[in-house]
Amino acid sequence: MSRPQPSYLNLSVAELAERAAQAVARLAHCDLCPRLCGVDRLAGQAGYCRSGRLARVASWHAHMWEEPPISGWEGSGTIFFSNCTARCLFCQNYPISQMGVGEEKSSEALARIMLRLQRQGCHNINLVTPTHYVPQVLEALVLARAGGLNIPLLYNTSGYDRPETLRLLDGIVDIYLPDSKYADDVEARRLSDYVGYVAHNRAALLEMARQVGTGLACDEEGIAYRGMVIRHLVLPEQLSQTAQVLAWIAAQLGREVYVSLMAQYFPAHLAVDHPQLGRRLSVVEYDRAVQTIEALGLDGGWRQELESDQA
Ligand code: SF4
């Protein structure tokens, strides 16, 4: 197997520790995400995301169902973080994102998880919903790197991120897996309680592309080691503004960018009886999304299949 080593191995442990210290200092007046709560998480205060000094982890395991170059044959070493910087009515993981299900982990414990996932053979460390725990991830990485971690870090996010925070990860994260959920701030607020999602999301995507490029570099076995994949979940009744989301991506990031178009929406959490969100996608709705992505020439990436019971 020949693939470049992860970028964080080009930094010394001292340089990584300095980056972690910069990030931890931000917890004293938390501005990690666009909410800019300003709370002192080091002193136990909690902001919108209800997160404190330590990372809370819901589960961790080898995940076989990410995109093929991410999961490969041994799986993606997925760490699911608890809490969230949004409140999606349709969240499929709401016990984790909204109810805080999970356990607090010290940086030592988080580092041990990373190393165990590597020992299991996972191709990467996949940080799911990490925005509010960037400092804790960096603290753990210092220890995990010293302990022999040598697989890429993957930042798997809703895309509601600040470039200022992403820059703490420059030269450390090799693969970004951001969502681009909406192209309309009113709907983003109504359905997910995001404030200013569109501008924040687009600025974050541009910063990620600046760091790792817009393609997806894979080794000769097809395993990704650097780049980005943008995910878009198609919602019923065009509530996710799929055509506008994809048009912006094609225009600003280029057609070589990998887009993962997702058809897996089902009503969950507060969407079950919602007048617009209370059903799955129709074939017509999803076909329209596929036609849009094809018309824009976004040929890299993946299109999920609709399940056979969706008519
Ligand atoms: S990470 Fe949490 S506390 Fe910090 S600004 Fe965002 S929502 Fe607020």
PDB file of N, CA and C in Angstrom, residues 141-212:
ATOM      1  N   LEU A 141      -5.598  14.057  20.035  1.00  0.00           N
ATOM      2  CA  LEU A 141      -4.692  13.733  18.927  1.00  0.00           C
ATOM      3  C   LEU A 141      -3.226  13.828  19.358  1.00  0.00           C
ATOM      4  N   VAL A 142      -2.917  14.786  20.196  1.00  0.00           N
ATOM      5  CA  VAL A 142      -1.539  14.900  20.703  1.00  0.00           C
ATOM      6  C   VAL A 142      -1.127  13.569  21.334  1.00  0.00           C
ATOM      7  N   LEU A 143      -1.998  13.012  22.153  1.00  0.00           N
ATOM      8  CA  LEU A 143      -1.686  11.770  22.859  1.00  0.00           C
ATOM      9  C   LEU A 143      -1.705  10.575  21.903  1.00  0.00           C
ATOM     10  N   ALA A 144      -2.685  10.561  21.000  1.00  0.00           N
ATOM     11  CA  ALA A 144      -2.796   9.434  20.076  1.00  0.00           C
ATOM     12  C   ALA A 144      -1.621   9.405  19.106  1.00  0.00           C
ATOM     13  N   ARG A 145      -1.191  10.573  18.678  1.00  0.00           N
ATOM     14  CA  ARG A 145      -0.043  10.617  17.771  1.00  0.00           C
ATOM     15  C   ARG A 145       1.198  10.081  18.483  1.00  0.00           C
ATOM     16  N   ALA A 146       1.383  10.508  19.719  1.00  0.00           N
ATOM     17  CA  ALA A 146       2.525  10.008  20.500  1.00  0.00           C
ATOM     18  C   ALA A 146       2.411   8.499  20.712  1.00  0.00           C
ATOM     19  N   GLY A 147       1.175   8.001  20.706  1.00  0.00           N
ATOM     20  CA  GLY A 147       0.951   6.572  20.882  1.00  0.00           C
ATOM     21  C   GLY A 147       0.972   5.775  19.596  1.00  0.00           C
ATOM     22  N   GLY A 148       1.231   6.431  18.470  1.00  0.00           N
ATOM     23  CA  GLY A 148       1.386   5.696  17.217  1.00  0.00           C
ATOM     24  C   GLY A 148       0.254   5.834  16.220  1.00  0.00           C
ATOM     25  N   LEU A 149      -0.669   6.756  16.450  1.00  0.00           N
ATOM     26  CA  LEU A 149      -1.748   6.922  15.463  1.00  0.00           C
ATOM     27  C   LEU A 149      -1.149   7.360  14.131  1.00  0.00           C
ATOM     28  N   ASN A 150      -1.563   6.699  13.057  1.00  0.00           N
ATOM     29  CA  ASN A 150      -0.996   7.048  11.749  1.00  0.00           C
ATOM     30  C   ASN A 150      -1.999   6.877  10.608  1.00  0.00           C
ATOM     31  N   ILE A 151      -3.302   7.013  10.924  1.00  0.00           N
ATOM     32  CA  ILE A 151      -4.327   6.980   9.875  1.00  0.00           C
ATOM     33  C   ILE A 151      -4.985   8.359   9.791  1.00  0.00           C
ATOM     34  N   PRO A 152      -5.557   8.699   8.609  1.00  0.00           N
ATOM     35  CA  PRO A 152      -6.081  10.065   8.419  1.00  0.00           C
ATOM     36  C   PRO A 152      -7.243  10.408   9.344  1.00  0.00           C
ATOM     37  N   LEU A 153      -7.341  11.691   9.654  1.00  0.00           N
ATOM     38  CA  LEU A 153      -8.490  12.217  10.386  1.00  0.00           C
ATOM     39  C   LEU A 153      -9.528  12.714   9.386  1.00  0.00           C
ATOM     40  N   LEU A 154     -10.769  12.374   9.643  1.00  0.00           N
ATOM     41  CA  LEU A 154     -11.884  12.762   8.778  1.00  0.00           C
ATOM     42  C   LEU A 154     -12.868  13.584   9.615  1.00  0.00           C
ATOM     43  N   TYR A 155     -13.204  14.765   9.138  1.00  0.00           N
ATOM     44  CA  TYR A 155     -14.067  15.696   9.884  1.00  0.00           C
ATOM     45  C   TYR A 155     -15.439  15.673   9.229  1.00  0.00           C
ATOM     46  N   ASN A 156     -16.410  15.080   9.927  1.00  0.00           N
ATOM     47  CA  ASN A 156     -17.724  14.725   9.369  1.00  0.00           C
ATOM     48  C   ASN A 156     -18.765  15.643  10.030  1.00  0.00           C
ATOM     49  N   THR A 157     -19.179  16.683   9.319  1.00  0.00           N
ATOM     50  CA  THR A 157     -19.856  17.809   9.968  1.00  0.00           C
ATOM     51  C   THR A 157     -21.134  18.231   9.251  1.00  0.00           C
ATOM     52  N   SER A 158     -22.004  18.896   9.999  1.00  0.00           N
ATOM     53  CA  SER A 158     -23.205  19.498   9.409  1.00  0.00           C
ATOM     54  C   SER A 158     -22.860  20.655   8.476  1.00  0.00           C
ATOM     55  N   GLY A 159     -21.614  21.096   8.525  1.00  0.00           N
ATOM     56  CA  GLY A 159     -21.204  22.218   7.684  1.00  0.00           C
ATOM     57  C   GLY A 159     -21.544  23.572   8.260  1.00  0.00           C
ATOM     58  N   TYR A 160     -22.012  23.584   9.522  1.00  0.00           N
ATOM     59  CA  TYR A 160     -22.267  24.858  10.209  1.00  0.00           C
ATOM     60  C   TYR A 160     -21.019  25.142  11.046  1.00  0.00           C
ATOM     61  N   ASP A 161     -19.989  25.580  10.351  1.00  0.00           N
ATOM     62  CA  ASP A 161     -18.663  25.720  10.954  1.00  0.00           C
ATOM     63  C   ASP A 161     -18.121  27.110  10.654  1.00  0.00           C
ATOM     64  N   ARG A 162     -17.182  27.536  11.497  1.00  0.00           N
ATOM     65  CA  ARG A 162     -16.515  28.820  11.267  1.00  0.00           C
ATOM     66  C   ARG A 162     -15.141  28.581  10.649  1.00  0.00           C
ATOM     67  N   PRO A 163     -14.765  29.347   9.627  1.00  0.00           N
ATOM     68  CA  PRO A 163     -13.411  29.213   9.086  1.00  0.00           C
ATOM     69  C   PRO A 163     -12.335  29.400  10.163  1.00  0.00           C
ATOM     70  N   GLU A 164     -12.613  30.288  11.134  1.00  0.00           N
ATOM     71  CA  GLU A 164     -11.631  30.524  12.200  1.00  0.00           C
ATOM     72  C   GLU A 164     -11.346  29.248  12.985  1.00  0.00           C
ATOM     73  N   THR A 165     -12.358  28.432  13.179  1.00  0.00           N
ATOM     74  CA  THR A 165     -12.170  27.164  13.894  1.00  0.00           C
ATOM     75  C   THR A 165     -11.557  26.120  12.965  1.00  0.00           C
ATOM     76  N   LEU A 166     -12.013  26.094  11.730  1.00  0.00           N
ATOM     77  CA  LEU A 166     -11.445  25.123  10.776  1.00  0.00           C
ATOM     78  C   LEU A 166      -9.951  25.356  10.579  1.00  0.00           C
ATOM     79  N   ARG A 167      -9.516  26.607  10.691  1.00  0.00           N
ATOM     80  CA  ARG A 167      -8.084  26.864  10.491  1.00  0.00           C
ATOM     81  C   ARG A 167      -7.231  26.207  11.581  1.00  0.00           C
ATOM     82  N   LEU A 168      -7.836  25.926  12.725  1.00  0.00           N
ATOM     83  CA  LEU A 168      -7.108  25.173  13.753  1.00  0.00           C
ATOM     84  C   LEU A 168      -6.798  23.751  13.280  1.00  0.00           C
ATOM     85  N   LEU A 169      -7.513  23.305  12.283  1.00  0.00           N
ATOM     86  CA  LEU A 169      -7.365  21.935  11.777  1.00  0.00           C
ATOM     87  C   LEU A 169      -6.541  21.868  10.497  1.00  0.00           C
ATOM     88  N   ASP A 170      -6.097  23.038  10.046  1.00  0.00           N
ATOM     89  CA  ASP A 170      -5.324  23.101   8.795  1.00  0.00           C
ATOM     90  C   ASP A 170      -4.017  22.325   8.980  1.00  0.00           C
ATOM     91  N   GLY A 171      -3.759  21.405   8.060  1.00  0.00           N
ATOM     92  CA  GLY A 171      -2.555  20.584   8.194  1.00  0.00           C
ATOM     93  C   GLY A 171      -2.725  19.430   9.165  1.00  0.00           C
ATOM     94  N   ILE A 172      -3.941  19.221   9.654  1.00  0.00           N
ATOM     95  CA  ILE A 172      -4.221  18.131  10.605  1.00  0.00           C
ATOM     96  C   ILE A 172      -5.309  17.204  10.065  1.00  0.00           C
ATOM     97  N   VAL A 173      -6.421  17.806   9.644  1.00  0.00           N
ATOM     98  CA  VAL A 173      -7.490  17.013   9.024  1.00  0.00           C
ATOM     99  C   VAL A 173      -7.174  16.845   7.540  1.00  0.00           C
ATOM    100  N   ASP A 174      -7.254  15.614   7.062  1.00  0.00           N
ATOM    101  CA  ASP A 174      -6.974  15.361   5.642  1.00  0.00           C
ATOM    102  C   ASP A 174      -8.224  15.195   4.797  1.00  0.00           C
ATOM    103  N   ILE A 175      -9.322  14.810   5.433  1.00  0.00           N
ATOM    104  CA  ILE A 175     -10.548  14.571   4.661  1.00  0.00           C
ATOM    105  C   ILE A 175     -11.705  15.291   5.354  1.00  0.00           C
ATOM    106  N   TYR A 176     -12.389  16.118   4.610  1.00  0.00           N
ATOM    107  CA  TYR A 176     -13.584  16.786   5.117  1.00  0.00           C
ATOM    108  C   TYR A 176     -14.825  16.141   4.492  1.00  0.00           C
ATOM    109  N   LEU A 177     -15.817  15.913   5.331  1.00  0.00           N
ATOM    110  CA  LEU A 177     -17.084  15.313   4.903  1.00  0.00           C
ATOM    111  C   LEU A 177     -18.221  16.201   5.410  1.00  0.00           C
ATOM    112  N   PRO A 178     -18.374  17.384   4.792  1.00  0.00           N
ATOM    113  CA  PRO A 178     -19.384  18.337   5.275  1.00  0.00           C
ATOM    114  C   PRO A 178     -20.737  18.129   4.592  1.00  0.00           C
ATOM    115  N   ASP A 179     -21.789  18.462   5.311  1.00  0.00           N
ATOM    116  CA  ASP A 179     -23.101  18.599   4.681  1.00  0.00           C
ATOM    117  C   ASP A 179     -23.191  19.970   4.031  1.00  0.00           C
ATOM    118  N   SER A 180     -24.033  20.038   3.012  1.00  0.00           N
ATOM    119  CA  SER A 180     -24.572  21.314   2.568  1.00  0.00           C
ATOM    120  C   SER A 180     -26.080  21.108   2.541  1.00  0.00           C
ATOM    121  N   LYS A 181     -26.752  21.597   3.591  1.00  0.00           N
ATOM    122  CA  LYS A 181     -28.132  21.179   3.840  1.00  0.00           C
ATOM    123  C   LYS A 181     -29.164  22.063   3.175  1.00  0.00           C
ATOM    124  N   TYR A 182     -28.877  23.359   3.117  1.00  0.00           N
ATOM    125  CA  TYR A 182     -29.886  24.317   2.655  1.00  0.00           C
ATOM    126  C   TYR A 182     -29.242  25.424   1.828  1.00  0.00           C
ATOM    127  N   ALA A 183     -30.084  26.063   1.003  1.00  0.00           N
ATOM    128  CA  ALA A 183     -29.674  27.291   0.313  1.00  0.00           C
ATOM    129  C   ALA A 183     -30.602  28.445   0.671  1.00  0.00           C
ATOM    130  N   ASP A 184     -31.397  28.256   1.712  1.00  0.00           N
ATOM    131  CA  ASP A 184     -32.382  29.282   2.110  1.00  0.00           C
ATOM    132  C   ASP A 184     -32.346  29.399   3.635  1.00  0.00           C
ATOM    133  N   ASP A 185     -31.996  30.587   4.115  1.00  0.00           N
ATOM    134  CA  ASP A 185     -31.848  30.777   5.560  1.00  0.00           C
ATOM    135  C   ASP A 185     -33.166  30.651   6.313  1.00  0.00           C
ATOM    136  N   VAL A 186     -34.259  31.028   5.661  1.00  0.00           N
ATOM    137  CA  VAL A 186     -35.550  30.957   6.353  1.00  0.00           C
ATOM    138  C   VAL A 186     -35.902  29.499   6.642  1.00  0.00           C
ATOM    139  N   GLU A 187     -35.744  28.641   5.640  1.00  0.00           N
ATOM    140  CA  GLU A 187     -36.034  27.220   5.852  1.00  0.00           C
ATOM    141  C   GLU A 187     -35.016  26.594   6.804  1.00  0.00           C
ATOM    142  N   ALA A 188     -33.764  27.007   6.706  1.00  0.00           N
ATOM    143  CA  ALA A 188     -32.736  26.469   7.607  1.00  0.00           C
ATOM    144  C   ALA A 188     -33.068  26.796   9.053  1.00  0.00           C
ATOM    145  N   ARG A 189     -33.630  27.975   9.271  1.00  0.00           N
ATOM    146  CA  ARG A 189     -34.026  28.373  10.632  1.00  0.00           C
ATOM    147  C   ARG A 189     -35.270  27.598  11.061  1.00  0.00           C
ATOM    148  N   ARG A 190     -36.227  27.504  10.156  1.00  0.00           N
ATOM    149  CA  ARG A 190     -37.504  26.870  10.516  1.00  0.00           C
ATOM    150  C   ARG A 190     -37.337  25.373  10.799  1.00  0.00           C
ATOM    151  N   LEU A 191     -36.536  24.708   9.996  1.00  0.00           N
ATOM    152  CA  LEU A 191     -36.441  23.242  10.105  1.00  0.00           C
ATOM    153  C   LEU A 191     -35.295  22.768  10.985  1.00  0.00           C
ATOM    154  N   SER A 192     -34.260  23.603  11.159  1.00  0.00           N
ATOM    155  CA  SER A 192     -33.083  23.157  11.922  1.00  0.00           C
ATOM    156  C   SER A 192     -32.610  24.157  12.964  1.00  0.00           C
ATOM    157  N   ASP A 193     -33.284  25.290  13.052  1.00  0.00           N
ATOM    158  CA  ASP A 193     -32.911  26.365  13.984  1.00  0.00           C
ATOM    159  C   ASP A 193     -31.524  26.950  13.693  1.00  0.00           C
ATOM    160  N   TYR A 194     -31.064  26.806  12.464  1.00  0.00           N
ATOM    161  CA  TYR A 194     -29.803  27.447  12.112  1.00  0.00           C
ATOM    162  C   TYR A 194     -30.018  28.950  11.932  1.00  0.00           C
ATOM    163  N   VAL A 195     -29.038  29.732  12.332  1.00  0.00           N
ATOM    164  CA  VAL A 195     -29.032  31.168  12.082  1.00  0.00           C
ATOM    165  C   VAL A 195     -27.931  31.439  11.051  1.00  0.00           C
ATOM    166  N   GLY A 196     -28.341  31.953   9.905  1.00  0.00           N
ATOM    167  CA  GLY A 196     -27.352  32.295   8.879  1.00  0.00           C
ATOM    168  C   GLY A 196     -26.630  31.100   8.307  1.00  0.00           C
ATOM    169  N   TYR A 197     -27.343  29.979   8.161  1.00  0.00           N
ATOM    170  CA  TYR A 197     -26.675  28.741   7.721  1.00  0.00           C
ATOM    171  C   TYR A 197     -25.980  28.905   6.374  1.00  0.00           C
ATOM    172  N   VAL A 198     -26.631  29.550   5.430  1.00  0.00           N
ATOM    173  CA  VAL A 198     -26.134  29.515   4.052  1.00  0.00           C
ATOM    174  C   VAL A 198     -24.745  30.161   3.948  1.00  0.00           C
ATOM    175  N   ALA A 199     -24.620  31.352   4.490  1.00  0.00           N
ATOM    176  CA  ALA A 199     -23.314  32.029   4.407  1.00  0.00           C
ATOM    177  C   ALA A 199     -22.254  31.284   5.206  1.00  0.00           C
ATOM    178  N   HIS A 200     -22.632  30.813   6.396  1.00  0.00           N
ATOM    179  CA  HIS A 200     -21.647  30.080   7.204  1.00  0.00           C
ATOM    180  C   HIS A 200     -21.230  28.785   6.509  1.00  0.00           C
ATOM    181  N   ASN A 201     -22.197  28.078   5.969  1.00  0.00           N
ATOM    182  CA  ASN A 201     -21.900  26.818   5.294  1.00  0.00           C
ATOM    183  C   ASN A 201     -20.982  27.047   4.095  1.00  0.00           C
ATOM    184  N   ARG A 202     -21.292  28.057   3.309  1.00  0.00           N
ATOM    185  CA  ARG A 202     -20.494  28.300   2.108  1.00  0.00           C
ATOM    186  C   ARG A 202     -19.076  28.746   2.461  1.00  0.00           C
ATOM    187  N   ALA A 203     -18.953  29.573   3.477  1.00  0.00           N
ATOM    188  CA  ALA A 203     -17.606  29.985   3.908  1.00  0.00           C
ATOM    189  C   ALA A 203     -16.820  28.778   4.419  1.00  0.00           C
ATOM    190  N   ALA A 204     -17.502  27.888   5.115  1.00  0.00           N
ATOM    191  CA  ALA A 204     -16.825  26.689   5.636  1.00  0.00           C
ATOM    192  C   ALA A 204     -16.374  25.780   4.491  1.00  0.00           C
ATOM    193  N   LEU A 205     -17.237  25.588   3.509  1.00  0.00           N
ATOM    194  CA  LEU A 205     -16.864  24.733   2.370  1.00  0.00           C
ATOM    195  C   LEU A 205     -15.650  25.301   1.640  1.00  0.00           C
ATOM    196  N   LEU A 206     -15.620  26.609   1.476  1.00  0.00           N
ATOM    197  CA  LEU A 206     -14.488  27.230   0.784  1.00  0.00           C
ATOM    198  C   LEU A 206     -13.194  27.060   1.597  1.00  0.00           C
ATOM    199  N   GLU A 207     -13.295  27.173   2.919  1.00  0.00           N
ATOM    200  CA  GLU A 207     -12.106  26.986   3.746  1.00  0.00           C
ATOM    201  C   GLU A 207     -11.623  25.526   3.693  1.00  0.00           C
ATOM    202  N   MET A 208     -12.551  24.602   3.725  1.00  0.00           N
ATOM    203  CA  MET A 208     -12.168  23.183   3.628  1.00  0.00           C
ATOM    204  C   MET A 208     -11.479  22.915   2.298  1.00  0.00           C
ATOM    205  N   ALA A 209     -12.043  23.461   1.223  1.00  0.00           N
ATOM    206  CA  ALA A 209     -11.454  23.260  -0.108  1.00  0.00           C
ATOM    207  C   ALA A 209     -10.065  23.888  -0.182  1.00  0.00           C
ATOM    208  N   ARG A 210      -9.910  25.039   0.462  1.00  0.00           N
ATOM    209  CA  ARG A 210      -8.580  25.675   0.473  1.00  0.00           C
ATOM    210  C   ARG A 210      -7.549  24.752   1.134  1.00  0.00           C
ATOM    211  N   GLN A 211      -7.979  24.068   2.186  1.00  0.00           N
ATOM    212  CA  GLN A 211      -7.033  23.233   2.925  1.00  0.00           C
ATOM    213  C   GLN A 211      -6.688  21.928   2.202  1.00  0.00           C
ATOM    214  N   VAL A 212      -7.690  21.257   1.660  1.00  0.00           N
ATOM    215  CA  VAL A 212      -7.445  19.892   1.162  1.00  0.00           C
ATOM    216  C   VAL A 212      -7.788  19.721  -0.316  1.00  0.00           C
TER     217      VAL A 212
END
